[in-house]
Short mmCIF file of C-alpha atoms in Angstrom, two decimals:
data_model
loop_
_atom_site.label_atom_id
_atom_site.label_comp_id
_atom_site.label_asym_id
_atom_site.label_seq_id
_atom_site.Cartn_x
_atom_site.Cartn_y
_atom_site.Cartn_z
CA MET W 1154 -21.76 -81.96 -34.67
CA ASN W 1155 -20.99 -79.33 -32.05
CA THR W 1156 -19.43 -76.03 -33.11
CA ILE W 1157 -16.09 -75.30 -31.41
CA SER W 1158 -16.23 -71.84 -29.84
CA ARG W 1159 -14.21 -69.39 -27.72
CA LYS W 1160 -15.74 -65.94 -27.30
CA ALA W 1161 -13.78 -64.56 -24.34
CA HIS W 1162 -10.24 -63.29 -24.87
CA LEU W 1163 -7.22 -61.98 -22.98
CA ALA W 1164 -4.99 -60.64 -25.76
CA GLU W 1165 -6.25 -57.24 -26.90
CA LYS W 1166 -3.64 -56.52 -29.57
CA ILE W 1167 -1.50 -58.94 -31.55
CA VAL W 1168 1.05 -57.95 -34.19
CA PHE W 1169 2.27 -60.47 -36.75
CA VAL W 1170 5.48 -59.64 -38.61
CA ASP W 1171 5.32 -61.67 -41.81
CA GLY W 1172 7.14 -62.17 -45.08
CA LEU W 1173 9.16 -64.58 -47.16
CA PRO W 1174 12.52 -65.90 -45.88
CA GLY W 1175 15.23 -63.27 -46.27
CA CYS W 1176 12.85 -60.30 -46.34
CA GLY W 1177 14.08 -58.79 -43.06
CA LYS W 1178 11.38 -59.92 -40.62
CA THR W 1179 13.81 -60.23 -37.72
CA LEU W 1180 14.80 -56.58 -38.00
CA PHE W 1181 11.16 -55.48 -37.81
CA SER W 1182 10.23 -57.85 -34.97
CA THR W 1183 13.14 -56.53 -32.90
CA LEU W 1184 12.29 -52.93 -33.71
CA ILE W 1185 8.63 -53.37 -32.81
CA ALA W 1186 9.60 -55.06 -29.53
CA SER W 1187 11.36 -51.84 -28.54
CA MET W 1188 8.11 -49.83 -28.62
CA ASP W 1189 5.98 -49.07 -25.59
CA ARG W 1190 3.96 -52.05 -24.23
CA VAL W 1191 5.11 -54.42 -26.99
CA GLU W 1192 6.25 -57.84 -25.78
CA LEU W 1193 9.42 -59.68 -26.67
CA LEU W 1194 9.73 -61.13 -30.16
CA SER W 1195 8.40 -64.70 -30.16
CA TYR W 1196 7.40 -67.39 -32.63
CA THR W 1197 3.93 -68.91 -32.82
CA TYR W 1198 4.38 -72.24 -34.53
CA GLU W 1199 1.05 -73.46 -33.17
CA VAL W 1200 -0.86 -70.74 -35.03
CA GLU W 1201 1.12 -71.37 -38.21
CA HIS W 1202 0.33 -75.08 -37.98
CA ILE W 1203 -3.38 -74.38 -37.46
CA CYS W 1204 -3.46 -72.19 -40.57
CA ALA W 1205 -1.59 -74.83 -42.59
CA LEU W 1206 -3.99 -77.59 -41.53
CA TYR W 1207 -6.97 -75.41 -42.38
CA TYR W 1208 -5.48 -74.68 -45.81
CA LEU W 1209 -5.07 -78.42 -46.42
CA ASP W 1210 -8.73 -78.89 -45.40
CA LYS W 1211 -7.79 -81.03 -42.40
CA ILE W 1212 -9.62 -78.99 -39.76
CA PRO W 1213 -12.86 -76.95 -40.07
CA ILE W 1214 -12.91 -73.19 -39.68
CA ASP W 1215 -14.72 -73.21 -36.31
CA ALA W 1216 -11.97 -75.35 -34.77
CA ALA W 1217 -9.18 -73.35 -36.44
CA LYS W 1218 -10.69 -70.06 -35.30
CA ALA W 1219 -11.13 -71.22 -31.68
CA MET W 1220 -7.63 -72.67 -31.55
CA VAL W 1221 -6.03 -69.44 -32.82
CA SER W 1222 -7.91 -67.49 -30.15
CA MET W 1223 -6.90 -69.97 -27.47
CA GLN W 1224 -3.23 -70.08 -28.48
CA THR W 1225 -2.84 -66.29 -28.54
CA ASP W 1226 -4.49 -66.04 -25.12
CA LEU W 1227 -2.28 -68.80 -23.74
CA LYS W 1228 0.76 -66.98 -25.06
CA ILE W 1229 -0.03 -63.70 -23.34
CA TYR W 1230 -1.10 -65.54 -20.16
CA ASN W 1231 2.17 -67.49 -19.91
CA THR W 1232 4.33 -64.55 -20.99
CA MET W 1233 2.96 -62.38 -18.20
CA MET W 1234 4.17 -64.97 -15.67
CA GLY W 1235 7.57 -65.62 -17.23
CA ARG W 1236 6.53 -68.99 -18.63
CA ASP W 1237 7.26 -69.92 -22.23
CA VAL W 1238 9.81 -67.08 -22.47
CA ASN W 1239 13.22 -67.54 -24.09
CA PHE W 1240 16.18 -67.03 -21.74
CA ARG W 1241 18.78 -68.52 -24.10
CA PRO W 1242 21.27 -65.60 -24.33
CA THR W 1243 22.36 -65.94 -27.96
CA ASP W 1244 18.91 -66.33 -29.57
CA LEU W 1245 17.41 -63.37 -31.40
CA SER W 1246 14.19 -63.96 -29.46
CA SER W 1247 16.03 -64.02 -26.11
CA VAL W 1248 15.03 -61.91 -23.13
CA PHE W 1249 18.65 -60.71 -23.11
CA LYS W 1250 18.28 -59.30 -26.64
CA ASN W 1251 15.34 -57.19 -25.49
CA HIS W 1252 15.72 -53.54 -24.48
CA ASN W 1253 14.21 -54.30 -21.05
CA PRO W 1254 15.25 -57.79 -19.86
CA SER W 1255 14.56 -56.93 -16.21
CA ARG W 1256 10.81 -56.91 -16.95
CA TYR W 1257 10.90 -60.62 -17.74
CA LEU W 1258 13.15 -61.47 -14.79
CA GLN W 1259 10.80 -59.65 -12.41
CA ARG W 1260 7.81 -61.56 -13.74
CA LEU W 1261 9.40 -64.85 -12.71
CA PHE W 1262 8.98 -63.85 -9.06
CA GLY W 1263 5.78 -61.83 -9.36
CA PRO W 1264 2.13 -62.83 -8.98
CA GLY W 1265 0.58 -65.23 -11.47
CA ASP W 1266 -2.38 -67.49 -12.15
CA GLU W 1267 -5.62 -65.73 -11.10
CA LYS W 1268 -3.80 -62.36 -10.99
CA VAL W 1269 -2.85 -62.53 -14.69
CA PRO W 1270 -6.11 -61.22 -16.25
CA GLU W 1271 -5.91 -58.17 -13.97
CA MET W 1272 -2.25 -57.62 -14.92
CA ILE W 1273 -3.12 -57.82 -18.62
CA GLN W 1274 -5.91 -55.29 -18.20
CA GLN W 1275 -3.63 -52.88 -16.34
CA GLU W 1276 -0.54 -53.17 -18.60
CA ASN W 1277 -2.35 -53.67 -21.91
CA PRO W 1278 0.55 -55.63 -23.49
CA ILE W 1279 0.91 -56.17 -27.24
CA LEU W 1280 1.85 -59.66 -28.42
CA ASN W 1281 4.66 -59.66 -30.98
CA PHE W 1282 4.86 -62.68 -33.30
CA ALA W 1283 7.32 -63.37 -36.11
CA VAL W 1284 5.74 -65.73 -38.65
CA HIS W 1285 6.71 -67.27 -41.97
CA ASN W 1286 4.93 -66.43 -45.28
CA LEU W 1287 1.60 -66.71 -43.44
CA LEU W 1288 -0.56 -63.86 -44.76
CA SER W 1289 -1.98 -65.83 -47.68
CA TYR W 1290 -2.97 -68.67 -45.31
CA SER W 1291 -4.21 -66.45 -42.48
CA GLU W 1292 -8.01 -66.76 -42.77
CA PRO W 1293 -8.38 -68.42 -39.32
CA ILE W 1294 -6.39 -65.57 -37.73
CA TRP W 1295 -8.72 -62.88 -39.06
CA GLN W 1296 -11.77 -64.94 -38.17
CA ALA W 1297 -10.49 -65.31 -34.61
CA LEU W 1298 -8.91 -61.94 -33.92
CA GLY W 1299 -10.53 -59.46 -36.30
CA GLY W 1300 -9.66 -55.87 -35.40
CA ARG W 1301 -7.32 -57.00 -32.60
CA CYS W 1302 -4.84 -58.16 -35.23
CA VAL W 1303 -2.21 -56.14 -37.15
CA PHE W 1304 -0.13 -57.73 -39.92
CA ILE W 1305 3.19 -56.10 -40.81
CA GLU W 1306 3.95 -57.60 -44.22
CA VAL W 1307 7.60 -57.10 -45.18
CA VAL W 1308 8.40 -57.35 -48.89
CA ARG W 1309 11.83 -57.24 -50.50
CA HIS W 1310 13.43 -57.41 -53.92
CA PRO W 1311 13.69 -61.08 -55.04
CA LEU W 1312 17.41 -60.76 -55.71
CA TYR W 1313 17.98 -59.96 -52.04
CA MET W 1314 15.99 -63.00 -50.87
CA VAL W 1315 16.69 -65.77 -53.34
CA ARG W 1316 20.08 -66.90 -52.03
CA GLN W 1317 18.76 -67.48 -48.51
CA GLN W 1318 15.72 -69.27 -49.88
CA ALA W 1319 17.88 -71.57 -51.98
CA LEU W 1320 19.79 -72.46 -48.81
CA ASN W 1321 16.48 -73.19 -47.10
CA MET W 1322 15.41 -75.44 -49.97
CA ARG W 1323 18.61 -77.43 -49.59
CA HIS W 1324 17.55 -78.46 -46.08
CA LEU W 1325 13.79 -78.65 -46.59
CA LEU W 1326 13.23 -82.38 -47.15
CA GLY W 1327 14.20 -85.09 -44.70
CA ASN W 1328 15.27 -82.60 -42.02
CA VAL W 1329 13.98 -83.58 -38.59
CA ARG W 1330 14.51 -79.98 -37.41
CA ASN W 1331 11.97 -78.66 -39.88
CA PHE W 1332 8.66 -78.27 -38.06
CA THR W 1333 6.51 -77.17 -40.99
CA VAL W 1334 3.31 -79.11 -41.69
CA TYR W 1335 4.01 -81.67 -44.43
CA TYR W 1336 1.67 -83.77 -46.56
CA ALA W 1337 2.23 -87.02 -48.45
CA TYR W 1338 2.71 -86.78 -52.23
CA GLN W 1339 3.74 -89.75 -54.40
CA GLY W 1340 5.76 -91.36 -51.65
CA ARG W 1341 7.34 -88.08 -50.51
CA GLU W 1342 6.57 -85.56 -47.78
CA LEU W 1343 6.21 -81.95 -48.99
CA PRO W 1344 5.57 -78.69 -47.08
CA TYR W 1345 1.96 -77.47 -47.16
CA TYR W 1346 2.81 -74.39 -49.26
CA ILE W 1347 4.05 -76.60 -52.13
CA TYR W 1348 0.48 -77.87 -52.60
CA GLY W 1349 -0.59 -77.33 -56.20
CA TRP W 1350 2.89 -76.89 -57.73
CA GLU W 1351 4.56 -80.16 -56.75
CA LYS W 1352 5.95 -80.91 -60.23
CA ASP W 1353 7.67 -77.54 -60.52
CA TYR W 1354 9.22 -78.12 -57.12
CA LEU W 1355 10.36 -81.69 -57.69
CA ASN W 1356 11.76 -81.01 -61.18
CA SER W 1357 13.98 -78.10 -60.08
CA ASN W 1358 17.31 -77.68 -58.32
CA HIS W 1359 17.54 -75.74 -55.05
CA MET W 1360 17.82 -72.35 -56.75
CA GLY W 1361 14.99 -73.18 -59.14
CA ARG W 1362 12.79 -74.21 -56.23
CA ALA W 1363 13.52 -70.87 -54.58
CA ILE W 1364 12.45 -69.01 -57.74
CA HIS W 1365 9.21 -70.99 -57.98
CA PHE W 1366 8.60 -70.43 -54.27
CA ILE W 1367 8.93 -66.66 -54.57
CA ASP W 1368 6.75 -66.65 -57.68
CA LYS W 1369 3.91 -68.77 -56.24
CA LEU W 1370 3.88 -67.20 -52.78
CA THR W 1371 4.19 -63.60 -54.00
CA HIS W 1372 1.19 -63.86 -56.28
CA ARG W 1373 -0.87 -65.88 -53.82
CA THR W 1374 -0.19 -63.29 -51.12
CA LYS W 1375 -1.13 -60.42 -53.42
CA LYS W 1376 -4.54 -61.98 -54.09
CA SER W 1377 -5.08 -62.83 -50.43
CA ARG W 1378 -4.14 -59.33 -49.26
CA LYS W 1379 -6.86 -57.82 -51.44
CA LYS W 1380 -9.45 -60.37 -50.34
CA LEU W 1381 -8.66 -59.99 -46.63
CA LYS W 1382 -8.94 -56.20 -46.76
CA GLU W 1383 -12.33 -56.49 -48.43
CA LYS W 1384 -13.67 -59.16 -46.06
CA TYR W 1385 -12.29 -58.09 -42.66
CA PRO W 1386 -11.29 -54.90 -40.82
CA ALA W 1387 -7.81 -56.00 -41.81
CA LYS W 1388 -4.93 -53.85 -40.63
CA ILE W 1389 -2.26 -54.93 -43.07
CA ILE W 1390 0.76 -52.67 -43.49
CA THR W 1391 2.91 -53.67 -46.45
CA ILE W 1392 6.46 -52.31 -46.08
CA PRO W 1393 9.12 -52.52 -48.79
CA PHE W 1394 12.35 -53.32 -46.97
CA GLU W 1395 14.40 -51.05 -49.22
CA LYS W 1396 12.24 -47.98 -48.68
CA PHE W 1397 12.23 -48.61 -44.95
CA VAL W 1398 16.00 -48.85 -44.44
CA LEU W 1399 16.61 -45.78 -46.63
CA ASN W 1400 13.87 -43.63 -45.05
CA PRO W 1401 12.46 -45.31 -41.92
CA GLU W 1402 10.67 -42.49 -40.10
CA PRO W 1403 7.28 -42.57 -41.90
CA TRP W 1404 7.08 -46.35 -41.57
CA VAL W 1405 8.06 -46.46 -37.89
CA GLN W 1406 5.35 -43.94 -37.07
CA LYS W 1407 2.80 -45.83 -39.16
CA ILE W 1408 3.52 -49.04 -37.24
CA ALA W 1409 3.26 -47.27 -33.86
CA ASP W 1410 -0.05 -45.68 -34.84
CA ALA W 1411 -1.50 -49.00 -36.01
CA LEU W 1412 -0.56 -50.63 -32.69
CA GLY W 1413 -1.72 -47.69 -30.62
CA THR W 1414 1.67 -47.36 -28.97
CA ASN W 1415 4.65 -44.99 -28.77
CA ILE W 1416 8.18 -44.85 -30.14
CA LEU W 1417 10.73 -44.91 -27.32
CA ASP W 1418 14.43 -44.13 -26.95
CA SER W 1419 14.95 -47.89 -27.13
CA THR W 1420 13.41 -47.83 -30.61
CA ARG W 1421 16.00 -45.32 -31.75
CA LYS W 1422 18.72 -47.46 -30.22
CA VAL W 1423 17.59 -50.55 -32.17
CA MET W 1424 17.52 -48.51 -35.38
CA SER W 1425 21.08 -47.35 -34.75
CA GLU W 1426 22.22 -50.91 -34.02
CA GLN W 1427 20.69 -52.04 -37.32
CA ASN W 1428 22.38 -49.16 -39.21
CA ILE W 1429 19.08 -47.49 -40.07
CA PRO W 1430 18.75 -45.23 -41.99
CA ARG W 1431 21.29 -46.46 -44.53
CA ASN W 1432 22.98 -44.94 -47.52
CA MET W 1433 22.62 -48.20 -49.44
CA VAL W 1434 20.11 -51.02 -49.03
CA ALA W 1435 22.80 -53.68 -48.56
CA ASP W 1436 24.61 -51.70 -45.82
CA GLY W 1437 23.42 -54.16 -43.17
CA ILE W 1438 25.17 -55.33 -40.05
CA ASP W 1439 27.96 -57.87 -40.21
CA ILE W 1440 26.79 -60.72 -38.01
CA GLU W 1441 27.21 -64.46 -38.50
CA ILE W 1442 23.54 -65.39 -38.91
CA TYR W 1443 23.10 -62.87 -41.77
CA LYS W 1444 26.30 -64.03 -43.50
CA ARG W 1445 25.18 -67.64 -43.18
CA CYS W 1446 21.94 -66.69 -44.95
CA GLY W 1447 23.73 -65.11 -47.90
CA TRP W 1448 24.32 -61.50 -46.86
CA VAL W 1449 27.32 -59.79 -48.44
CA PRO W 1450 28.34 -56.14 -47.94
CA THR W 1451 28.15 -53.51 -50.65
CA GLN W 1452 31.12 -53.02 -52.93
CA GLU W 1453 32.84 -49.65 -53.01
CA GLY W 1454 31.52 -47.26 -55.63
CA THR W 1455 28.48 -49.31 -56.66
CA THR W 1456 24.94 -48.07 -57.23
CA GLU W 1457 21.76 -49.78 -56.05
CA ARG W 1458 21.32 -51.20 -59.55
CA ASP W 1459 24.92 -52.45 -59.55
CA GLU W 1460 24.31 -54.30 -56.28
CA LEU W 1461 21.26 -56.02 -57.75
CA GLU W 1462 23.16 -57.00 -60.88
CA ILE W 1463 25.97 -58.52 -58.77
CA ARG W 1464 23.40 -60.70 -57.04
CA ARG W 1465 21.69 -61.60 -60.30
CA GLU W 1466 24.97 -62.76 -61.86
CA ASP W 1467 25.58 -64.95 -58.83
CA VAL W 1468 22.15 -66.60 -59.14
CA VAL W 1469 21.64 -67.12 -62.88
CA LYS W 1470 24.60 -69.52 -63.08
CA GLU W 1471 22.34 -72.07 -61.38
CA LEU W 1472 19.24 -71.51 -63.54
CA ASN W 1473 17.99 -72.48 -66.98
CA SER W 1474 16.68 -69.84 -69.40
CA GLU W 1475 13.06 -70.39 -68.39
CA LEU W 1476 13.74 -69.75 -64.71
CA ILE W 1477 15.97 -66.76 -65.51
CA SER W 1478 12.95 -65.27 -67.29
CA VAL W 1479 10.79 -65.91 -64.21
CA LEU W 1480 13.37 -64.26 -61.96
CA ASP W 1481 13.63 -61.22 -64.24
CA ARG W 1482 9.83 -60.93 -64.35
CA LEU W 1483 9.62 -61.08 -60.55
CA SER W 1484 12.30 -58.41 -60.27
CA SER W 1485 10.52 -56.17 -62.77
CA GLU W 1486 7.18 -56.58 -61.01
CA TYR W 1487 8.71 -55.73 -57.66
CA GLU W 1488 10.46 -52.64 -59.00
CA GLN W 1489 7.25 -51.40 -60.61
CA GLU W 1490 5.12 -51.92 -57.51
CA PHE W 1491 7.41 -51.29 -54.56
CA TRP W 1492 10.92 -49.94 -55.17
CA ASN W 1493 12.82 -48.73 -58.21
CA PRO W 1494 16.58 -48.83 -57.48
CA ASP W 1495 17.31 -46.36 -60.27
CA GLU W 1496 15.49 -43.64 -58.34
CA HIS W 1497 17.88 -43.90 -55.38
CA ASN W 1498 21.29 -43.40 -57.01
#
């Protein structure tokens, strides 16, 4: 059988902003898009699907690797001509949410086709992808892109993510708008990341499924992160959301350095719009999409620990004692490894 191959490439630098639902990926993708030479936030469902199919052993690594390379090159090729770019005004990934929308409008009427490789070489653009809990399934990406790839892994306290994830679980099955890769299991269709813990998923309510999801994916990602750094020249920057919003400067500079780019005035503007730095982690911005995903503002006079306890009390009403123990363990592990709220009061 022939080996599928693609050695040439157009995209020189690709940044993936990754994490579990509710971790704050959108904030980071928007912030990174404001840096010099970084393209508009976009989603790469094709690459996510390739990684999912490889994980389920449905495509071989040579095909997965070549397809990742081809899809990233197609994305930068089309973006440089104004194709496959989002002009829907209200979307977070819209041209009109970008700090420089005129760049994308000008491209619509500029040169294209055979001129594109020359344009890419001159402008040296950086692709900017928001992805969904992909790091632990990302082997084809590293095989294809190697040192051209940077993963920004956003982590966050489970109590700040679990409500949004429970809402996601409510709409996971039987939803025609869900474009995740599914597989057949005992007469049902389940998302690829449920593989191996189907019984835990099927025997739980929406909140319980969210707890299991955080547990399985967090520990799978931790193992994969270590393996990837040992096997590849993997540029993986793991950023605790809480530390970032309280003290962003070191992290912003670290991201810029990893991408080989510069922080601009537009970057500072995005930080201000997102209320960064903050006095409290939950001092986010009051917009409908965040409220729909479970965001609530801080209460007057509370500490960081108080805010976590408020969220815990809201969640445990929907859990049995076993799952409460899992949630408490996840919270403890996160606080030991990434962010201790008692140190910020």
